[in-house]
mmCIF file of C-alpha atoms and ligand atoms in Angstrom:
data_model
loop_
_atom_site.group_PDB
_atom_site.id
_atom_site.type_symbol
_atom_site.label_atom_id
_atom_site.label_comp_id
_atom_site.label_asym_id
_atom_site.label_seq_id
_atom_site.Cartn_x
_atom_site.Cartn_y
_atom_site.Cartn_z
ATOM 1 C CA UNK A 26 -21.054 -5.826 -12.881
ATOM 2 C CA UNK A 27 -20.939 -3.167 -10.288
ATOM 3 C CA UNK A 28 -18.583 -3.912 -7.371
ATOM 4 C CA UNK A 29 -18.737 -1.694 -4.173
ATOM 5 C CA UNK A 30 -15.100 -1.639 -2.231
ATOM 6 C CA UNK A 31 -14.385 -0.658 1.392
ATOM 7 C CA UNK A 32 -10.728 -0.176 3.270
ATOM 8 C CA UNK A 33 -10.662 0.564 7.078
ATOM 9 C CA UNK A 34 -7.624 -0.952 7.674
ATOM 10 C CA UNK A 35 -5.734 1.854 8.977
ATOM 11 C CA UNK A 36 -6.597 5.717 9.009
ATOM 12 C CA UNK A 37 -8.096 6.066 5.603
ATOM 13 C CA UNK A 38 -11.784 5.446 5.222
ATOM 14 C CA UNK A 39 -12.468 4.856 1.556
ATOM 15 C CA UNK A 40 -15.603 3.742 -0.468
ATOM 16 C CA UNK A 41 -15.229 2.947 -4.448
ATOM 17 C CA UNK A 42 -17.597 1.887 -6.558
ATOM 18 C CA UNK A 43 -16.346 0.117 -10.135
ATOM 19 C CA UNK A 44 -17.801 -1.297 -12.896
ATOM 20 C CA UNK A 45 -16.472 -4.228 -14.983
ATOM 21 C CA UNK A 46 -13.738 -4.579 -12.338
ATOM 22 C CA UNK A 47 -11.704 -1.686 -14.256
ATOM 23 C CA UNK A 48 -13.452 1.603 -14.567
ATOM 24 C CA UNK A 49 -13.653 3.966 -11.277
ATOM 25 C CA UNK A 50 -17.059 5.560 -11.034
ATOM 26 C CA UNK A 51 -16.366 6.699 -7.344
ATOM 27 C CA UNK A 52 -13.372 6.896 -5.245
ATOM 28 C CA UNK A 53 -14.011 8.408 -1.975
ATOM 29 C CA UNK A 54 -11.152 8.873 0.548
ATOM 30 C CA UNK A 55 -11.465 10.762 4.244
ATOM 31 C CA UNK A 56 -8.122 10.612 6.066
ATOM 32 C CA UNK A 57 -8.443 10.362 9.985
ATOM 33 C CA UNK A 58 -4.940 12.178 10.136
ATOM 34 C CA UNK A 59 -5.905 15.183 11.563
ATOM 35 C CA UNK A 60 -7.245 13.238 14.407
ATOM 36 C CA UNK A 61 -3.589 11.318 14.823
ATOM 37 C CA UNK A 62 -1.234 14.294 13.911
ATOM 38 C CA UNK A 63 -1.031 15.134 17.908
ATOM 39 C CA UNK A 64 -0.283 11.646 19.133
ATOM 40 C CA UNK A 65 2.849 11.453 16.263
ATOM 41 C CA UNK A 66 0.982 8.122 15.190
ATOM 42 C CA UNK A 67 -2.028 6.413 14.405
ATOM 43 C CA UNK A 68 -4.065 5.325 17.796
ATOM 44 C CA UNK A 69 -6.204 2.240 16.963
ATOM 45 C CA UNK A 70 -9.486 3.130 19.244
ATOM 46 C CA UNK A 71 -9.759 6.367 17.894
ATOM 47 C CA UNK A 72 -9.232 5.203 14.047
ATOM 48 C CA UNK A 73 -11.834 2.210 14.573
ATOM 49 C CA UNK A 74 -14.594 4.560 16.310
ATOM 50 C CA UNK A 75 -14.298 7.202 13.181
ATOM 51 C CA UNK A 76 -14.270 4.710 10.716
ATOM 52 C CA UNK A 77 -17.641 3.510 12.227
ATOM 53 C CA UNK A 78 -18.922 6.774 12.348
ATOM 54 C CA UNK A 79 -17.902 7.965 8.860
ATOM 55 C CA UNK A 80 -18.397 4.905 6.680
ATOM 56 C CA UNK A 81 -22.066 5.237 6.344
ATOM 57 C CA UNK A 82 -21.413 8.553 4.816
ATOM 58 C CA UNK A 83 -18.917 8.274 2.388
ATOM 59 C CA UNK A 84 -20.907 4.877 1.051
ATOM 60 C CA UNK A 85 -23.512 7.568 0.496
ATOM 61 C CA UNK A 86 -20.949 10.035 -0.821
ATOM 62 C CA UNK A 87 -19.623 7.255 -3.458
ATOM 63 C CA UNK A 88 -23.763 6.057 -4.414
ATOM 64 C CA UNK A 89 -23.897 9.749 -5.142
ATOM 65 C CA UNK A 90 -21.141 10.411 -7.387
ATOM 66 C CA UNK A 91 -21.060 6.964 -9.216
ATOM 67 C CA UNK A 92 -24.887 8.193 -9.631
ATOM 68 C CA UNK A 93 -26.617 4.989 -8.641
ATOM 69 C CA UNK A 94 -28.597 3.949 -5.524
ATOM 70 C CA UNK A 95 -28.086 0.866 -3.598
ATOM 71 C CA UNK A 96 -29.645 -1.508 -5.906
ATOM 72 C CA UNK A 97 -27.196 -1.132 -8.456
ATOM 73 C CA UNK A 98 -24.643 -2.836 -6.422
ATOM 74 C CA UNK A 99 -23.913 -6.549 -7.328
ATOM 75 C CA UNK A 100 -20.937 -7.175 -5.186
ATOM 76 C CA UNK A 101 -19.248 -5.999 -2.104
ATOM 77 C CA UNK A 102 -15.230 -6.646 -1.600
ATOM 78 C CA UNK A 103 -13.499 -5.496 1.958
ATOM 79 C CA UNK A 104 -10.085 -5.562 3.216
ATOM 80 C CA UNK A 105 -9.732 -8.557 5.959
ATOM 81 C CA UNK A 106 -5.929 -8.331 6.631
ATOM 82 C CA UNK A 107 -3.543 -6.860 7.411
ATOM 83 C CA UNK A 108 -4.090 -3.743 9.108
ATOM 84 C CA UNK A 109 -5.465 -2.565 12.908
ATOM 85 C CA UNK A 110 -7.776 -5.254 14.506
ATOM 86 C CA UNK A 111 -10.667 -2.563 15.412
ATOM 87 C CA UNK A 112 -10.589 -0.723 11.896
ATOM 88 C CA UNK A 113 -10.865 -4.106 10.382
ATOM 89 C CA UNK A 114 -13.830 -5.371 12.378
ATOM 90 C CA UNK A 115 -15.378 -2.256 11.338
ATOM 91 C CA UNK A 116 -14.909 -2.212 7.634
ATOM 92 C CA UNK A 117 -15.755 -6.277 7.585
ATOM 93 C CA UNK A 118 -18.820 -5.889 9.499
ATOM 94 C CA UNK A 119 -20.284 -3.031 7.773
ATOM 95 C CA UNK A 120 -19.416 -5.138 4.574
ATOM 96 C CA UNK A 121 -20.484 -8.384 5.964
ATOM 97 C CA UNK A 122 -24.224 -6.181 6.292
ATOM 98 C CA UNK A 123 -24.313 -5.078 3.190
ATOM 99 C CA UNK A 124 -23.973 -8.384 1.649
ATOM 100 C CA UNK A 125 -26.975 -9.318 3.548
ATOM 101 C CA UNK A 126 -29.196 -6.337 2.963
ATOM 102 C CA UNK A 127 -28.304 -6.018 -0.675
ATOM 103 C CA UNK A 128 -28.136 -10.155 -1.048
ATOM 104 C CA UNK A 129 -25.465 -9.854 -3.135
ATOM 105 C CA UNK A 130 -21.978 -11.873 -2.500
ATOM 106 C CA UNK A 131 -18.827 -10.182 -0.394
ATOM 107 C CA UNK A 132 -15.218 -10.719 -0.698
ATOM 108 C CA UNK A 133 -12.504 -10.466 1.820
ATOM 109 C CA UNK A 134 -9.446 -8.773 0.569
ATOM 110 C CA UNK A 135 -5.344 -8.809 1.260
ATOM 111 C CA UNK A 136 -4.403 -5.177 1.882
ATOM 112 C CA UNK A 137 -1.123 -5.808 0.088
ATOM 113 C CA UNK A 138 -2.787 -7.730 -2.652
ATOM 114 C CA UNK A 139 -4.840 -4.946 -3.430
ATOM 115 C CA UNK A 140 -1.919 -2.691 -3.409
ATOM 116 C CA UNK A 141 -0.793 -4.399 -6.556
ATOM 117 C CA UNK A 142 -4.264 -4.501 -7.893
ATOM 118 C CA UNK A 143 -3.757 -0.280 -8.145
ATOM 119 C CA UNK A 144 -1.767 -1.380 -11.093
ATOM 120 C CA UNK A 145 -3.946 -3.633 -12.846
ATOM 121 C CA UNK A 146 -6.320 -0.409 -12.372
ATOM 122 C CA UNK A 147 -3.870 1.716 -13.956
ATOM 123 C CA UNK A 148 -1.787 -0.196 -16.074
ATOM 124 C CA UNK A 149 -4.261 -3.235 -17.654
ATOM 125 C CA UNK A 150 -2.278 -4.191 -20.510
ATOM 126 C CA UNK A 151 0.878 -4.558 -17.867
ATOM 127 C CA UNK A 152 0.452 -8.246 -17.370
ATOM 128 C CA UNK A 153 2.216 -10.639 -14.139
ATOM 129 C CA UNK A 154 4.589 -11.821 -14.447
ATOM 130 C CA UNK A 155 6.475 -8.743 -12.742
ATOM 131 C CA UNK A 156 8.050 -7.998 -9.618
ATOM 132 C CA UNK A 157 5.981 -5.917 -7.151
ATOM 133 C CA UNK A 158 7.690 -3.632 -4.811
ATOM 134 C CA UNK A 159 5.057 -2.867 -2.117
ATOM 135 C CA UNK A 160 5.950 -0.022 -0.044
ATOM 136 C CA UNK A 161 3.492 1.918 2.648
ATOM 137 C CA UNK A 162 3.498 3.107 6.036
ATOM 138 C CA UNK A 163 3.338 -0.652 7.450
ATOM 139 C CA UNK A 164 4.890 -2.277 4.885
ATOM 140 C CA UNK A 165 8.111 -2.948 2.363
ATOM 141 C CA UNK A 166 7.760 -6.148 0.402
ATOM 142 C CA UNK A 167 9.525 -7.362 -2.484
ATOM 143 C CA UNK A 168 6.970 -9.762 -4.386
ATOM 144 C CA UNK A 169 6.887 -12.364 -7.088
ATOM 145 C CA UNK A 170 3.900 -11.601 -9.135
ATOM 146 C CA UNK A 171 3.206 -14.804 -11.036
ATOM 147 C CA UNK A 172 -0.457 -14.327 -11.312
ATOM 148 C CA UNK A 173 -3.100 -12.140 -9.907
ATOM 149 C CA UNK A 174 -3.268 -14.849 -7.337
ATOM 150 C CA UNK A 175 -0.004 -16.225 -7.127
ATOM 151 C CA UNK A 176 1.925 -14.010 -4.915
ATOM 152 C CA UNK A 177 5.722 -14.865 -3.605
ATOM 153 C CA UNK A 178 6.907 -12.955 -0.948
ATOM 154 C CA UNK A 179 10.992 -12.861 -1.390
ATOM 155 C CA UNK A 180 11.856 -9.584 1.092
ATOM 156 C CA UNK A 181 10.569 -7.748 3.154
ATOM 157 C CA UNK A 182 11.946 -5.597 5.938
ATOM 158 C CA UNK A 183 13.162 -6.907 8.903
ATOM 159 C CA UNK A 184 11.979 -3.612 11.200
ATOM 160 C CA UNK A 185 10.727 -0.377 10.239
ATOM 161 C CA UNK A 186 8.533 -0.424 7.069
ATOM 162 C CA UNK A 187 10.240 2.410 4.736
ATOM 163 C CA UNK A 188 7.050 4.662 4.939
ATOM 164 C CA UNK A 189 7.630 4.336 9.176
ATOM 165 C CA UNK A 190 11.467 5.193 8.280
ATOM 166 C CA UNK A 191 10.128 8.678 6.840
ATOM 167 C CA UNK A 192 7.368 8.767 9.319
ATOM 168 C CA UNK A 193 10.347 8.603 12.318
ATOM 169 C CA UNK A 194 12.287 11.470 10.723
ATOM 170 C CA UNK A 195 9.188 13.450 10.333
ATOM 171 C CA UNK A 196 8.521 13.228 14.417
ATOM 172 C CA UNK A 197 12.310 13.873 14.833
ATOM 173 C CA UNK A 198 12.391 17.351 13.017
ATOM 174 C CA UNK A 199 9.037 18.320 13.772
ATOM 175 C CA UNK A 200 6.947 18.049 10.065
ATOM 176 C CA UNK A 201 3.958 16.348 11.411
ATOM 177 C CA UNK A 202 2.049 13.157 10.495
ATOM 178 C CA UNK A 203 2.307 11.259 7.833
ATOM 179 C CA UNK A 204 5.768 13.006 7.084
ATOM 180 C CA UNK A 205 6.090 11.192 4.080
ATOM 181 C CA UNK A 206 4.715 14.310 1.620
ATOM 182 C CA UNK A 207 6.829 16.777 3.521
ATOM 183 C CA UNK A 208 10.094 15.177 3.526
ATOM 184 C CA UNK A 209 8.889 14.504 -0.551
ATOM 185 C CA UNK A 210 8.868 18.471 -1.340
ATOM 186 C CA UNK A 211 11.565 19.508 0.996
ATOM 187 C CA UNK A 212 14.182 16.861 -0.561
ATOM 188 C CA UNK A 213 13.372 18.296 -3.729
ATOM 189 C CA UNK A 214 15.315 21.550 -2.604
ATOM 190 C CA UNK A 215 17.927 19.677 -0.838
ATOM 191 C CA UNK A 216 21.146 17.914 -1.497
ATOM 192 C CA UNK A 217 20.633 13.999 -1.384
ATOM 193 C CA UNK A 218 24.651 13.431 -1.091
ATOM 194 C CA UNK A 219 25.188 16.500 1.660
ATOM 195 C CA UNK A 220 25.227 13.622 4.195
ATOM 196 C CA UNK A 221 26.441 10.396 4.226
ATOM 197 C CA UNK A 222 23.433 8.041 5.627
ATOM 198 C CA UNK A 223 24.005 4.241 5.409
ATOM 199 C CA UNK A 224 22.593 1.765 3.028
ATOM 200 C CA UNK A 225 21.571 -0.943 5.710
ATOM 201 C CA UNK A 226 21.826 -4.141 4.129
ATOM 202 C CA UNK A 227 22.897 -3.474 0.433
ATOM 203 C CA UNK A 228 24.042 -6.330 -1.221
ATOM 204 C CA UNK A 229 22.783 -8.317 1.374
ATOM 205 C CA UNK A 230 19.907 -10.639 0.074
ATOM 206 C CA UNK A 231 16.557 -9.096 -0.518
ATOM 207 C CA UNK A 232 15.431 -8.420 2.892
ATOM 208 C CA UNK A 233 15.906 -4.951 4.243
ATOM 209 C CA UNK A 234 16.070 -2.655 7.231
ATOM 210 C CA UNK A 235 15.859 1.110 7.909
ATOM 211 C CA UNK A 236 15.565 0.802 11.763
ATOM 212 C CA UNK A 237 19.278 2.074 11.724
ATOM 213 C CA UNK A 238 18.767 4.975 9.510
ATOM 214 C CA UNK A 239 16.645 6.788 12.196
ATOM 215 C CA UNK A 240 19.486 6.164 14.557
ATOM 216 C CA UNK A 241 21.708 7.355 12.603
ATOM 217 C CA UNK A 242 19.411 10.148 12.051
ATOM 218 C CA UNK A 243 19.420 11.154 15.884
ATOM 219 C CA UNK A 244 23.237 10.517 16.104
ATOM 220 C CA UNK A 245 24.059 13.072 13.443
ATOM 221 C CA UNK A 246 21.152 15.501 14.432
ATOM 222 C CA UNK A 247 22.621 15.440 18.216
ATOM 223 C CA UNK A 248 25.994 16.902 16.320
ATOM 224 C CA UNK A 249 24.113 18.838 14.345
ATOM 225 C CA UNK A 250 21.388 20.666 16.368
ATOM 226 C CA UNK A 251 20.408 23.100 13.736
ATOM 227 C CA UNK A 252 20.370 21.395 10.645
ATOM 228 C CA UNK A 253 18.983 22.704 7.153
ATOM 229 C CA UNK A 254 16.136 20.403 6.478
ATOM 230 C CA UNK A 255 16.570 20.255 2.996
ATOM 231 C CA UNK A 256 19.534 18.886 2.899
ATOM 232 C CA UNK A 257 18.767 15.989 5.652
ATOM 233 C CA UNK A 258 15.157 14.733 4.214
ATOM 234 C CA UNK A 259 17.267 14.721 0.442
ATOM 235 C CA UNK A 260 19.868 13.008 2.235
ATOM 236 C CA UNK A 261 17.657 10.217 4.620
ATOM 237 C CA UNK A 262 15.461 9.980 0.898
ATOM 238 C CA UNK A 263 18.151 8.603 -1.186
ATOM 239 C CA UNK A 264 19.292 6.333 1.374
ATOM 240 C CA UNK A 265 15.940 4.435 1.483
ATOM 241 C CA UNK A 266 15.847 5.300 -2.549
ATOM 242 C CA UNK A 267 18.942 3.524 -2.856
ATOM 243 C CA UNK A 268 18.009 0.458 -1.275
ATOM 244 C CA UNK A 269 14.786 -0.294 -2.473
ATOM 245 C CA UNK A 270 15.885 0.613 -5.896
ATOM 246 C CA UNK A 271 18.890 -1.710 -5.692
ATOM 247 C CA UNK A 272 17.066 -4.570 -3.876
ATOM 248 C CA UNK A 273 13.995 -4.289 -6.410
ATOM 249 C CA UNK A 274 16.771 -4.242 -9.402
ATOM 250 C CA UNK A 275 18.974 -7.482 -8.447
ATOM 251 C CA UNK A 276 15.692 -8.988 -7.376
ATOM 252 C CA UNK A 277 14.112 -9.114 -10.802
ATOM 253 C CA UNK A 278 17.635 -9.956 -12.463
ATOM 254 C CA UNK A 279 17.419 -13.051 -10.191
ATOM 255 C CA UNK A 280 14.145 -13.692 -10.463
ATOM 256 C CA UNK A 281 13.923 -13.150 -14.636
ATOM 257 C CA UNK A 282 11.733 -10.410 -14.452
ATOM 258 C CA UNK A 283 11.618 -7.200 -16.792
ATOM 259 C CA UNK A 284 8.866 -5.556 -14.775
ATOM 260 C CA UNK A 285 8.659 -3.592 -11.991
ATOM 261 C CA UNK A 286 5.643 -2.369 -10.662
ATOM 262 C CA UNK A 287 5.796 -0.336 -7.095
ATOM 263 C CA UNK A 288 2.727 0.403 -5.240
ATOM 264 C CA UNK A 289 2.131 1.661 -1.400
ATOM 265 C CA UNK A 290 1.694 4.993 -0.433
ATOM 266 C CA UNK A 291 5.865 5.234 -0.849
ATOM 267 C CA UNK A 292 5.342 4.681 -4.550
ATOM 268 C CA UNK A 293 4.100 8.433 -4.305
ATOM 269 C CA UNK A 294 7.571 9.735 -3.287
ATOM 270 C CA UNK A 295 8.652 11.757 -6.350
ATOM 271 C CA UNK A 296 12.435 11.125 -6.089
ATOM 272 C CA UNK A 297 11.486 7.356 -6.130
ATOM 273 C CA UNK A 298 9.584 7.909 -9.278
ATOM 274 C CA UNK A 299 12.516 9.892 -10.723
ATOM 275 C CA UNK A 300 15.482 7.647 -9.972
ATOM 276 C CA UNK A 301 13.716 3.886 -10.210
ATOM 277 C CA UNK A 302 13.126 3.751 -14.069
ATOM 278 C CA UNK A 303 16.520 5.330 -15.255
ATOM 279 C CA UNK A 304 18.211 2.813 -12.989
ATOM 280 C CA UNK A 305 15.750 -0.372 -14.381
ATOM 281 C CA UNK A 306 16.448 1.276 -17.806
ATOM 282 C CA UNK A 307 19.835 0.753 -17.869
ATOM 283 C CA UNK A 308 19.510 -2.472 -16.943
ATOM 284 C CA UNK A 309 16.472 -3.497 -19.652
ATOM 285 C CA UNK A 310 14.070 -3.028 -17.464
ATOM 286 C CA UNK A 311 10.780 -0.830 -17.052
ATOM 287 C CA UNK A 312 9.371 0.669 -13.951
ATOM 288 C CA UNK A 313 5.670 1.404 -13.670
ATOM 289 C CA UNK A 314 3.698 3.583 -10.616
ATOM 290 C CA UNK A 315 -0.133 3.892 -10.502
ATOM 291 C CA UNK A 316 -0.739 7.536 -10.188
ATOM 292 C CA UNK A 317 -0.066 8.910 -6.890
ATOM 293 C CA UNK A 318 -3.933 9.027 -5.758
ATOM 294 C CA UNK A 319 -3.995 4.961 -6.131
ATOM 295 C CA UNK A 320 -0.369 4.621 -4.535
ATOM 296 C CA UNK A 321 -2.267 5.557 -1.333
ATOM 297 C CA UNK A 322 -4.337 3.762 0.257
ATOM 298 C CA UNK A 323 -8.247 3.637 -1.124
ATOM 299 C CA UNK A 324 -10.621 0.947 -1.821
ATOM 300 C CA UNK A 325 -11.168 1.193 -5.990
ATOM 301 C CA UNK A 326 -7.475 -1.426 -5.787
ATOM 302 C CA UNK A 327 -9.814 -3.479 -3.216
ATOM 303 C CA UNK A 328 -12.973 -3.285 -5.094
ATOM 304 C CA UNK A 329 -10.645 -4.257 -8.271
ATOM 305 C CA UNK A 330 -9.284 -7.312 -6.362
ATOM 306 C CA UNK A 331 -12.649 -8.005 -5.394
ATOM 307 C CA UNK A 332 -14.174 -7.855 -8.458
ATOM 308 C CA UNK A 333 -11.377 -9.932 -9.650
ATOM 309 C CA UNK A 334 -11.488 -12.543 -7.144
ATOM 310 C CA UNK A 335 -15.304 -13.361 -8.045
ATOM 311 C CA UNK A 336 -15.589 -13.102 -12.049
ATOM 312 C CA UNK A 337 -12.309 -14.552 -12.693
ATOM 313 C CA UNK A 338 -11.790 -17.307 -9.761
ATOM 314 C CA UNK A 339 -16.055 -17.680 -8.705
ATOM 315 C CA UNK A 340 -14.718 -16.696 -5.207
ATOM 316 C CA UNK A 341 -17.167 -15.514 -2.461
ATOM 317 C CA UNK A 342 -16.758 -15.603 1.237
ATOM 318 C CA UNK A 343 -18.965 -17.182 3.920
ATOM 319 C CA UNK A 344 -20.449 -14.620 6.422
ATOM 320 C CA UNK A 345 -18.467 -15.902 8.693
ATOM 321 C CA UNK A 346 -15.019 -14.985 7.687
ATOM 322 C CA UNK A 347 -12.962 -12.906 9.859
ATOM 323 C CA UNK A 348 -10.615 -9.825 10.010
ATOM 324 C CA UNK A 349 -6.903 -10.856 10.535
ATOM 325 C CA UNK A 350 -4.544 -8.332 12.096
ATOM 326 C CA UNK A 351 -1.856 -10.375 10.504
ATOM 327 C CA UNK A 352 -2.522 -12.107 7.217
ATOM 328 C CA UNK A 353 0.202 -13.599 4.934
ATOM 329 C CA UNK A 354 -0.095 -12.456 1.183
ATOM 330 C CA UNK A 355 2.786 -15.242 -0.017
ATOM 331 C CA UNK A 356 0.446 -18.031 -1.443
ATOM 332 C CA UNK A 357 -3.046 -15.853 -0.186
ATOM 333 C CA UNK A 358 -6.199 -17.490 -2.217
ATOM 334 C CA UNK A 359 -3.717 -19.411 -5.026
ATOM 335 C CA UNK A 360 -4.707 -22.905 -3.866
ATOM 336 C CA UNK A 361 -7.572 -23.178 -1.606
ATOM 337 C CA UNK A 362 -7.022 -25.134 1.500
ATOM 338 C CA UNK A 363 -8.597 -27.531 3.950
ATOM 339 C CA UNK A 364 -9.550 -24.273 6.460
ATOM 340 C CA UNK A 365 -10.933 -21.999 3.148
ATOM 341 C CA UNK A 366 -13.198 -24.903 2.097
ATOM 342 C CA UNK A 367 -16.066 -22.293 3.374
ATOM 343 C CA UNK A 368 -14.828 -20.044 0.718
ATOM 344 C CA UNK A 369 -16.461 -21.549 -2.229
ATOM 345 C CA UNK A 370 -20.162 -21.368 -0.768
HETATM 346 O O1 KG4 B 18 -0.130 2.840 1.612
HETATM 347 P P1 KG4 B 18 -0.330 3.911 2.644
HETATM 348 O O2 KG4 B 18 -1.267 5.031 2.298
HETATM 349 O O3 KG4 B 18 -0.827 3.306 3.999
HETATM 350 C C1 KG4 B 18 -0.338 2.104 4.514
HETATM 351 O O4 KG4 B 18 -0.858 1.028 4.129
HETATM 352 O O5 KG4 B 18 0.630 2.202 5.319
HETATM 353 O O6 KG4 B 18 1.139 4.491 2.991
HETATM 354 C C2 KG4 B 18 1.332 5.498 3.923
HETATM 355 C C3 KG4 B 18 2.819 5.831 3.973
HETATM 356 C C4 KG4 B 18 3.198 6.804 5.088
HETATM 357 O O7 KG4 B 18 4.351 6.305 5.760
HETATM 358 C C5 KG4 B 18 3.531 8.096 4.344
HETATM 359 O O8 KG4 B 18 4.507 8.897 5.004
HETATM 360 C C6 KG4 B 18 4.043 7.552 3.019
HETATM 361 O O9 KG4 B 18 3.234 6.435 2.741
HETATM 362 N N1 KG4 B 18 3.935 8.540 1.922
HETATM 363 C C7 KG4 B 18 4.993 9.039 1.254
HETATM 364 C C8 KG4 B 18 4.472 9.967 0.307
HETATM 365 N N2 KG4 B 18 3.107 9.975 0.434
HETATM 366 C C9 KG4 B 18 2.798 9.091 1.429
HETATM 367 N N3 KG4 B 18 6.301 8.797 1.391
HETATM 368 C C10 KG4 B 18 7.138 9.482 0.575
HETATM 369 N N4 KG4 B 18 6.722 10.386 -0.343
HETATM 370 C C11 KG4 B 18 5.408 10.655 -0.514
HETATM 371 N N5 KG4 B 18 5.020 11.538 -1.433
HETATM 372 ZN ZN1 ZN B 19 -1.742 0.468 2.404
#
């Protein structure tokens, strides 16, 4: 069973193509951010025009390097939701043709959902129940994984997303867009206690908030106009370390959960990776990551929950289902209701 996975929901066009659900035959990625860098920020019109004008080509570019043409493709899985209205029209139409052309059945797709499915692609003998830590650039959720369908949402952030925390420091002190990789290797150089950045909300339930931390950011970089930037990115890192590690760790005590997987472009952050299972160790727990190329976003983890959502539940989705700018993951697809009876066609 070949499955054929698309993701337009922000700035990364991607095309995968899988078989069985499990091995990657193609993964193709182009990133818009060259075309955002400027504007500090992703700017919807422009990301949903290149998305239409380079998703033709990387389908070709994945045909070619999976080595199959178009009629080896049995099934087509898309993000719907969350993500940028205009990127998601574009990825769900384009889908939503294929389906046609090919006559072969589509699936819509949770972004965040397919997150976690990056682990099932990396880690299959890592079973639910675990705790999912989704962090990303729009995103910081704290998840009950019961099932590959059976998602509980039990924190998430209140403001910023912690990917947007690192994003806002980056546009402070100058290191481009997505800052997220840059503040990663300079913290490596840099002291993470040189300065003393709050914990918002530690101890404090399981939803979080690093709105404050980029305030506090400009506060101390108005006292300190020529900082050393190793030091600060270290410093602004562990805070948002700190408190996802913490939150994640009392979460799954709570909960009764000895596994912890973390996914989101975040989950590539190398201190994260560092700290989070010597902290879950201590406490008989274990910590897994994809590999940093899945933590980002791509479409073999939607093309996996695709694939997933049609041999193991007989899902498919009318031609009529549409992108949703804002789609809830807790409960997404466990029970079907009265307005998904079209689901089932
Ligand atoms: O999952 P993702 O690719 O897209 C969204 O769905 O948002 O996540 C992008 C976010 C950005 O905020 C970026 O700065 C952050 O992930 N990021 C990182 C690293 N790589 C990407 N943050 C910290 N360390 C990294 N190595
Ligand atoms: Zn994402």
């Amino acid at each position: 069973m070949i499955t054929l996975g698309i993701e337009t929901s922000c700035d990364e066009t991607a095309v995968a193509i899988l078989r069985d659900g499990n091995e990657i035959l193609a993964n193709a990625i182009y990133s818009q951010v060259d075309l955002h860098v400027r504007y500090g920020g992703v700017v919807p019109e422009i990301a949903s025009r290149d998305h239409l004008k380079k998703l033709p080509y990387l389908a070709e570019e994945a045909l070619k390097d999976a080595g199959m043409g178009w009629s080896g493709i049995n099934l087509v899985g898309v993000t719907y939701g969350p993500g940028l209205i205009g990127p998601l029209v574009v990825g769900v139409s384009y889908a939503k043709g294929l389906s046609v052309a090919l006559n072969v059945p589509f699936v819509g797709v949770h972004h965040l959902a397919a997150h976690l499915f990056a682990h099932r692609l990396s880690h299959p003998d890592v079973l639910p129940p675990f705790l999912g830590l989704i962090v990303s650039g729009g995103h910081t959720e704290l998840v009950v994984v019961r099932d590959w369908d059976d998602f509980q949402v039990i924190g998430t952030t209140r403001d910023d997303a912690a990917g947007e925390a690192l994003d806002k420091l980056g546009r402070l002190v100058g290191l481009g867009y997505p800052a997220g990789p840059a503040i990663d290797s300079l913290a490596r150089k840099g002291d993470p206690e040189a300065i003393p950045f709050p914990r918002p909300m530690l101890g404090e339930g399981f939803d979080m908030s690093f709105a404050g931390l980029k305030t506090a950011a400009v506060r101390w970089l108005k006292d300190h106009p020529h900082p050393r930037l190793n030091d600060l990115c270290a410093s602004y890192l562990e805070a948002i370390v700190d408190v996802l590690v913490d939150k994640a760790i009392r979460a799954a005590r709570i909960y009764e959960l000895e596994k912890i997987v973390v996914v989101g472009g975040v989950a590539a952050n190398s201190r994260l990776r560092e700290v989070f299972p010597e902290r879950a160790r201590e406490r008989g727990m274990e910590v897994f990551f994809p590999p940093k190329e899945l933590c980002t976003d791509n479409a073999a983890m939607v093309a996996a929950c695709a694939h997933f959502l049609f041999a193991e539940r007989g899902r498919r989705d009318p031609i009529s289902l549409s992108p949703e700018a804002s789609l809830p993951l807790d409960g997404w697809r466990r029970v079907p209701s009265a307005g998904d009876k079209g689901s089932r066609d």
